[in-house]
PDB file of C-alpha atoms in Angstrom:
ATOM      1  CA  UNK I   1       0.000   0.000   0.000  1.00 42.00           C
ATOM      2  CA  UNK I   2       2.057   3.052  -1.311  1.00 46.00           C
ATOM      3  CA  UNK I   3      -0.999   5.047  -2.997  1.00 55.00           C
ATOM      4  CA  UNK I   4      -4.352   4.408  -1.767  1.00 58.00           C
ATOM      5  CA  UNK I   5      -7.753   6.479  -2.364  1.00 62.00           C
ATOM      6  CA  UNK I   6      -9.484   7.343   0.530  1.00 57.00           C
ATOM      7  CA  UNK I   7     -13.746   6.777   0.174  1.00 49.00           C
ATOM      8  CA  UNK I   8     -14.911   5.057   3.261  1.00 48.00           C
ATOM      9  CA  UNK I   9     -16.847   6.862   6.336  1.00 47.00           C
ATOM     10  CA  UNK I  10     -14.956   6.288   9.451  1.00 43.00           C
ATOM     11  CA  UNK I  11     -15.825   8.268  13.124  1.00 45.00           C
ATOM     12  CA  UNK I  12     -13.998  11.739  13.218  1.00 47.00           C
ATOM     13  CA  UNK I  13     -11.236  12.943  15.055  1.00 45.00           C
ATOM     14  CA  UNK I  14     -11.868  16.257  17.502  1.00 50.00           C
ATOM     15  CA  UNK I  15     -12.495  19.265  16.634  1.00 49.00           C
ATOM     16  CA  UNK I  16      -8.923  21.148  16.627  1.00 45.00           C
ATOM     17  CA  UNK I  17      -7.323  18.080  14.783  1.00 86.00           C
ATOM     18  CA  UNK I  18      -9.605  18.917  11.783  1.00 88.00           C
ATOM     19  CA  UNK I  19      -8.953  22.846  12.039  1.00 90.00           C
ATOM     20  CA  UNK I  20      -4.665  21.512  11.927  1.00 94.00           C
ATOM     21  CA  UNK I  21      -5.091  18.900   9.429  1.00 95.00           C
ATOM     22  CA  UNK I  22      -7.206  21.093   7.406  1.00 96.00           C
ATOM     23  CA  UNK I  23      -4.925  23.851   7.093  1.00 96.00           C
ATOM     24  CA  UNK I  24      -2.280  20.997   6.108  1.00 97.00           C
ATOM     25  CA  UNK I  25      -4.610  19.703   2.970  1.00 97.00           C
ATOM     26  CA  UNK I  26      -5.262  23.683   2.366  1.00 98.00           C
ATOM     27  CA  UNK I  27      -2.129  24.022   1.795  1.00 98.00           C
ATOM     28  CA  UNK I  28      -1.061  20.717  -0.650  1.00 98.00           C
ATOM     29  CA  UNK I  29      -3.783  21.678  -2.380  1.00 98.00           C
ATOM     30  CA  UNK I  30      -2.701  24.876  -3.306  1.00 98.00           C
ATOM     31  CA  UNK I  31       1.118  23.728  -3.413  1.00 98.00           C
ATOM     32  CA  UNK I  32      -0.194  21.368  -5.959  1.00 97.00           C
ATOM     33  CA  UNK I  33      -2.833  22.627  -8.234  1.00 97.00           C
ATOM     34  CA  UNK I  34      -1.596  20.157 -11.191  1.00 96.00           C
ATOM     35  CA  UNK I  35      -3.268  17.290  -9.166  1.00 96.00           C
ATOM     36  CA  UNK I  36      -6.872  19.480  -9.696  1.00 95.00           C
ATOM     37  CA  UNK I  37      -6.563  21.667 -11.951  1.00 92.00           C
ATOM     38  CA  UNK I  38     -10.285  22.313 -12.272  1.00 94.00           C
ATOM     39  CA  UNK I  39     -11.112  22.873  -8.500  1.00 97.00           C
ATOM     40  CA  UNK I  40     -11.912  25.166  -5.977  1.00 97.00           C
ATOM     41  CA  UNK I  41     -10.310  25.166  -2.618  1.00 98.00           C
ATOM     42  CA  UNK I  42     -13.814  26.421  -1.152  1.00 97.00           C
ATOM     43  CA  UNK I  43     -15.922  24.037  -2.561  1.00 97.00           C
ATOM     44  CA  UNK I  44     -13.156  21.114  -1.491  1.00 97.00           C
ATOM     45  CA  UNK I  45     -13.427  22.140   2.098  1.00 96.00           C
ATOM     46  CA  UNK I  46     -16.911  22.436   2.555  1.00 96.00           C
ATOM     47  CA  UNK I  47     -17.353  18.515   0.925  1.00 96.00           C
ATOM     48  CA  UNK I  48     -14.690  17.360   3.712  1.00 95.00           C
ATOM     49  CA  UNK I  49     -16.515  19.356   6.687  1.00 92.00           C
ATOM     50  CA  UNK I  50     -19.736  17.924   6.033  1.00 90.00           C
ATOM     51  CA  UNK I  51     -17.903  14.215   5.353  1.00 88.00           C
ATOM     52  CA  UNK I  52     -16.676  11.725   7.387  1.00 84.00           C
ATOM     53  CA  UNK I  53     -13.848  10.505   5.146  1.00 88.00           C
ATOM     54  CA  UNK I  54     -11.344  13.206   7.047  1.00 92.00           C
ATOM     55  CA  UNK I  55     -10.612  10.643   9.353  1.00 92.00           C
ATOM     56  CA  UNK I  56      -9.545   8.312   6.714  1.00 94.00           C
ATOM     57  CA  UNK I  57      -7.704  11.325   5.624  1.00 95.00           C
ATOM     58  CA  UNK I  58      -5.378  12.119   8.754  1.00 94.00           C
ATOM     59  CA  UNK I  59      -4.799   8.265   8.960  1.00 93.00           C
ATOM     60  CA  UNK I  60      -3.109   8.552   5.702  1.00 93.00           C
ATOM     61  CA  UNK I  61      -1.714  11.760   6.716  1.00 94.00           C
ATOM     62  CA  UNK I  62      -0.253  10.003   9.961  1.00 92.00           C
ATOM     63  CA  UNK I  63       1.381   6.930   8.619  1.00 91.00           C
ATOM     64  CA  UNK I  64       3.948   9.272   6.440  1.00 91.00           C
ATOM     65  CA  UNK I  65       1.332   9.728   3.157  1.00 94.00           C
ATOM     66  CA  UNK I  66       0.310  13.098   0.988  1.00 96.00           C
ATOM     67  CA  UNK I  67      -3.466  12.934   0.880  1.00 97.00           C
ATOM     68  CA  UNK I  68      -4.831  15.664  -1.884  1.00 97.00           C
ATOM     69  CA  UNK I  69      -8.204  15.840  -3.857  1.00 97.00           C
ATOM     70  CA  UNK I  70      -7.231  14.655  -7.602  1.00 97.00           C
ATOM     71  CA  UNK I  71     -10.504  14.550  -8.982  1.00 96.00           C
ATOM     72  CA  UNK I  72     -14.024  14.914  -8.951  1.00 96.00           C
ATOM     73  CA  UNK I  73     -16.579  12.391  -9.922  1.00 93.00           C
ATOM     74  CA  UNK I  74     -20.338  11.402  -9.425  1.00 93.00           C
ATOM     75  CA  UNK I  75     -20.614  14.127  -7.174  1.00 92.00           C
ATOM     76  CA  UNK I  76     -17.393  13.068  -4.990  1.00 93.00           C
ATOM     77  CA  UNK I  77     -14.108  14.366  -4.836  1.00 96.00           C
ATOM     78  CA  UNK I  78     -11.762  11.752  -5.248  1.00 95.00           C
ATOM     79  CA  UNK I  79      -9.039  11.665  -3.028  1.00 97.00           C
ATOM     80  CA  UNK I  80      -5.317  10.068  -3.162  1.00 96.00           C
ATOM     81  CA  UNK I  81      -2.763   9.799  -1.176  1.00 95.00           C
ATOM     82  CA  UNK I  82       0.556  11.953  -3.686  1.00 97.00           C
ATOM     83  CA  UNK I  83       3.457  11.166  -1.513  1.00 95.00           C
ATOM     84  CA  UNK I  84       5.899  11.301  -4.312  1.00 95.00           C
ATOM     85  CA  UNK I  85       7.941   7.727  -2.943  1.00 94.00           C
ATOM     86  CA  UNK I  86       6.020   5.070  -0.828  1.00 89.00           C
ATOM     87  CA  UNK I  87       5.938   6.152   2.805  1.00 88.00           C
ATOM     88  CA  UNK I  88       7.932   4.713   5.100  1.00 88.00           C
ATOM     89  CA  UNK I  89       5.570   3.746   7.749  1.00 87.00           C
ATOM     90  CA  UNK I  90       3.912   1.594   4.389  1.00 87.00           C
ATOM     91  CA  UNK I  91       6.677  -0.502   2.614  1.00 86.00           C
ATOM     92  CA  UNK I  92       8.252  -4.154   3.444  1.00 86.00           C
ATOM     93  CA  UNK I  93       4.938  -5.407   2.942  1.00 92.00           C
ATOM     94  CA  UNK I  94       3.183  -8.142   0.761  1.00 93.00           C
ATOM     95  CA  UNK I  95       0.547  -8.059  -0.838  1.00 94.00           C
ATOM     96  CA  UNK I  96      -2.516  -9.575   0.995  1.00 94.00           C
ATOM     97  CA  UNK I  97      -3.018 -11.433   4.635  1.00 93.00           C
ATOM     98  CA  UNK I  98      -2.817 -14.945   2.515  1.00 92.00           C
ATOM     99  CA  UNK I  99       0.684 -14.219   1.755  1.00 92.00           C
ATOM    100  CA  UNK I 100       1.467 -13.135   5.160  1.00 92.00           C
ATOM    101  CA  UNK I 101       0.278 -16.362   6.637  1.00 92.00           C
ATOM    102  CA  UNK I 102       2.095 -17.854   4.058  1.00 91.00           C
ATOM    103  CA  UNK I 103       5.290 -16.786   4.835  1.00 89.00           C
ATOM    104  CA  UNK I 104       7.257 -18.993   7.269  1.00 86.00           C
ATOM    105  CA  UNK I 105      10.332 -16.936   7.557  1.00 87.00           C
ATOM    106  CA  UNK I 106      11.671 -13.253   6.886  1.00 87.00           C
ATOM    107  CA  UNK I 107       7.979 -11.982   7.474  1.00 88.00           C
ATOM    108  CA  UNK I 108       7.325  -8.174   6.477  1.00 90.00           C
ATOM    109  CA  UNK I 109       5.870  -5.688   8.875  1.00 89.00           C
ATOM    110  CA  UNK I 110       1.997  -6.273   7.691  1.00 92.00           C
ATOM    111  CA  UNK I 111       0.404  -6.912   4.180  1.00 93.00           C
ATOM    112  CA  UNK I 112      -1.184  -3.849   1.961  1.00 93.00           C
ATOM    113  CA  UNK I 113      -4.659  -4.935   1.914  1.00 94.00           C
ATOM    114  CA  UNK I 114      -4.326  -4.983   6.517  1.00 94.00           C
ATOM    115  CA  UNK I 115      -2.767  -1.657   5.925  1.00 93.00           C
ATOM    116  CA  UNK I 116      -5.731  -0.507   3.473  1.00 93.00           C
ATOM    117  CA  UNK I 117      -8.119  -1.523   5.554  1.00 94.00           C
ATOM    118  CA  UNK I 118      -7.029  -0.180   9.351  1.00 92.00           C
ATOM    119  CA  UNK I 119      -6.504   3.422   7.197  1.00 91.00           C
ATOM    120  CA  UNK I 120      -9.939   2.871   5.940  1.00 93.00           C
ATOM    121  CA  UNK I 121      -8.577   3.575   2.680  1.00 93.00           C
ATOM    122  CA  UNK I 122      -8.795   1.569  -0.758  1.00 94.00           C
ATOM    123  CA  UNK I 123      -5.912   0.236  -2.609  1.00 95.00           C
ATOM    124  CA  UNK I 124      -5.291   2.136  -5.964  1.00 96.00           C
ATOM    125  CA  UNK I 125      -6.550  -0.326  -8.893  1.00 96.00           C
ATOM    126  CA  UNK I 126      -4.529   0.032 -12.647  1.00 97.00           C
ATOM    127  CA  UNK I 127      -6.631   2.456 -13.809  1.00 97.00           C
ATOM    128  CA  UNK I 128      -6.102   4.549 -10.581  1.00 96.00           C
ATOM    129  CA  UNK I 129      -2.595   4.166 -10.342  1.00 96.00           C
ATOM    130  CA  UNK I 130      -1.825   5.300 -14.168  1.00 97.00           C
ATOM    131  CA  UNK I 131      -3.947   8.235 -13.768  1.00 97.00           C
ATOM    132  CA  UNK I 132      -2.228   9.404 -10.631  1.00 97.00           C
ATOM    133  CA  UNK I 133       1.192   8.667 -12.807  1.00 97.00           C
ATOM    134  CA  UNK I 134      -0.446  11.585 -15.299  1.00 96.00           C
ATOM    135  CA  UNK I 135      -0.250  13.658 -12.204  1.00 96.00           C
ATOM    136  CA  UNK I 136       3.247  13.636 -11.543  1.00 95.00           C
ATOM    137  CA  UNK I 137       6.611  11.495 -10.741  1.00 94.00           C
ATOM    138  CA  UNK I 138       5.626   8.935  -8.505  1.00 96.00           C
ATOM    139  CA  UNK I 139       7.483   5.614  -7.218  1.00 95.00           C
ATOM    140  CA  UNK I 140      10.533   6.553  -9.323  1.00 95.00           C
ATOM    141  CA  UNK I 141      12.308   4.572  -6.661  1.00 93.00           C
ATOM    142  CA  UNK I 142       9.934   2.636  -5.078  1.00 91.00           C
ATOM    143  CA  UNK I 143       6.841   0.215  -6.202  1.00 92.00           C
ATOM    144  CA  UNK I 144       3.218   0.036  -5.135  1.00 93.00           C
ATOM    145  CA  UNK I 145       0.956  -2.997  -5.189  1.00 94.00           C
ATOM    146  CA  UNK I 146      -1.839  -2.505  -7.166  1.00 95.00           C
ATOM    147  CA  UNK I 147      -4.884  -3.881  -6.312  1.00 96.00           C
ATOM    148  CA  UNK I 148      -5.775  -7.675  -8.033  1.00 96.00           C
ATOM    149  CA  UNK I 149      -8.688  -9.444  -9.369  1.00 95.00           C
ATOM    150  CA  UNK I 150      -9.152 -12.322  -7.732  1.00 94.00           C
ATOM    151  CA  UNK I 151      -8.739 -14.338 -10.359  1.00 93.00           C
ATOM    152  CA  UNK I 152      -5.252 -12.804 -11.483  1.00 93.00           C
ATOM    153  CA  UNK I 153      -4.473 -13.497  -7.907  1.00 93.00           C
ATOM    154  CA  UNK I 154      -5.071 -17.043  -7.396  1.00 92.00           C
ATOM    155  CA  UNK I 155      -1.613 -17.951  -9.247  1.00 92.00           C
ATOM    156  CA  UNK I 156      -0.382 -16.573  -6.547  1.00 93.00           C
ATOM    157  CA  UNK I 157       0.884 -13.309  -8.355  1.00 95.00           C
ATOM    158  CA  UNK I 158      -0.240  -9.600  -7.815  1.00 95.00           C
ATOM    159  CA  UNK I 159       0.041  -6.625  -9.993  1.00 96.00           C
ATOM    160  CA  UNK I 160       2.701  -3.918  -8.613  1.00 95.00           C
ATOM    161  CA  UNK I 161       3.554  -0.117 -10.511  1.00 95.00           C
ATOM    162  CA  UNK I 162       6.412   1.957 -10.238  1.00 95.00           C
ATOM    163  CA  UNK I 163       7.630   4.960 -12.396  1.00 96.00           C
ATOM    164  CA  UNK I 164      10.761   4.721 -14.204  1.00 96.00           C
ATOM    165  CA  UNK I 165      12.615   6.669 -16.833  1.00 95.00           C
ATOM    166  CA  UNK I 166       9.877   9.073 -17.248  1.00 94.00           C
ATOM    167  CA  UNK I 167       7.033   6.000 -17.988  1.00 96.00           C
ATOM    168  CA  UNK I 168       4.623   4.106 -15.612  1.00 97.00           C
ATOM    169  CA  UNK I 169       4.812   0.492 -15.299  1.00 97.00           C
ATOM    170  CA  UNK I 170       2.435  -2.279 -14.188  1.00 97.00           C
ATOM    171  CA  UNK I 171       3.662  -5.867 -14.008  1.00 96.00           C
ATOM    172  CA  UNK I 172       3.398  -8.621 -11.410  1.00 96.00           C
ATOM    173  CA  UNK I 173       4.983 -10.492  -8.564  1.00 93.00           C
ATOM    174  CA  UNK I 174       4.108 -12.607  -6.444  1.00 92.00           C
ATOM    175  CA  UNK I 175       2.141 -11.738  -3.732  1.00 89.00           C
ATOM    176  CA  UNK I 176       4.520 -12.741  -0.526  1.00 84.00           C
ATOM    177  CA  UNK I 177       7.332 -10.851  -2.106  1.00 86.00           C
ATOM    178  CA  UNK I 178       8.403  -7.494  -0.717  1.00 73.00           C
ATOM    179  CA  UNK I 179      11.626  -5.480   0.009  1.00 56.00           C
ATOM    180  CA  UNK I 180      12.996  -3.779   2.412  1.00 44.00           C
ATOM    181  CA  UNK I 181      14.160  -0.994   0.419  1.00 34.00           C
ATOM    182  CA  UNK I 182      10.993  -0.112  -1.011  1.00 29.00           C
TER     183      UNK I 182
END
């Protein structure tokens, strides 16, 4: 879990944590307007104060990630998390909590779909990630598991992306893998 988008309802944090934190996305946004080109910082902020998805949000925010609006669609802003490299608190981990459990030795810190899911955040699928590759230079040095179809995933493989020489690239791995320098 490198990039993840962040649409699920999760209970708020207090009061002056959301005045902070808001200031903080305030300011990416503006820092960043080729993420959202066609949006309004106004019109962003009141969506997130009448949401519950901030808290979903500052969880990305607080495990090392860049949440900012890239989009918006069906009447939703779509949000994802632009830390330029995978964040720290997120990498040496596989892909989902079968390949955890099947790992005997040299286990990594937690899988990406566990990670996803205590954020309360969604895994970036391929059309996700390449879109937020339009955006900018991401994972030029790292790589981000991408979330699988079932079916793709019951050989045992998962899809991964990373950036490199100005290009995005999706290809596959198998789902224990992971490294430590990622």
């Amino acid at each position: 879990l490198h990039h993840a988008r962040a649409p699920r309802e999760v209970p708020g944090k207090d009061a002056m944590e959301k005045t902070d934190f808001m200031e903080i996305l305030e300011k990416r946004f503006l820092d960043n307007m080729q993420h959202h080109l066609d949006l309004k910082w106004s019109d962003v902020q009141t969506a997130l104060e009448k949401s519950d998805n901030l808290a979903v949000l500052m969880r990305m925010e607080e495990m090392d990630g860049e949440p900012d609006v890239v989009g918006f669609e069906n009447g939703k802003y779509r949000f994802y998390d632009c830390s330029v490299e995978s964040p720290m608190k997120r990498r040496s981990v596989c892909y989902d909590e079968r390949a955890w459990n099947a790992r005997k030795e040299d286990k990594p810190i937690s899988s990406a779909e566990k990670m996803a899911g205590e954020i309360g955040a969604d895994i970036l699928n391929e059309e996700d990630y390449l879109y937020l590759q339009r955006l900018g230079e991401f994972d030029v040095k790292t790589q981000c598991w991408i979330l699988t179809e079932e079916a793709f995933r019951k050989n045992g493989d998962a899809l991964f992306g990373s950036k490199r020489h100005g290009r995005a690239f999706i290809y596959y791995n198998g789902v224990q893998s992971y490294y430590r320098v990622r």
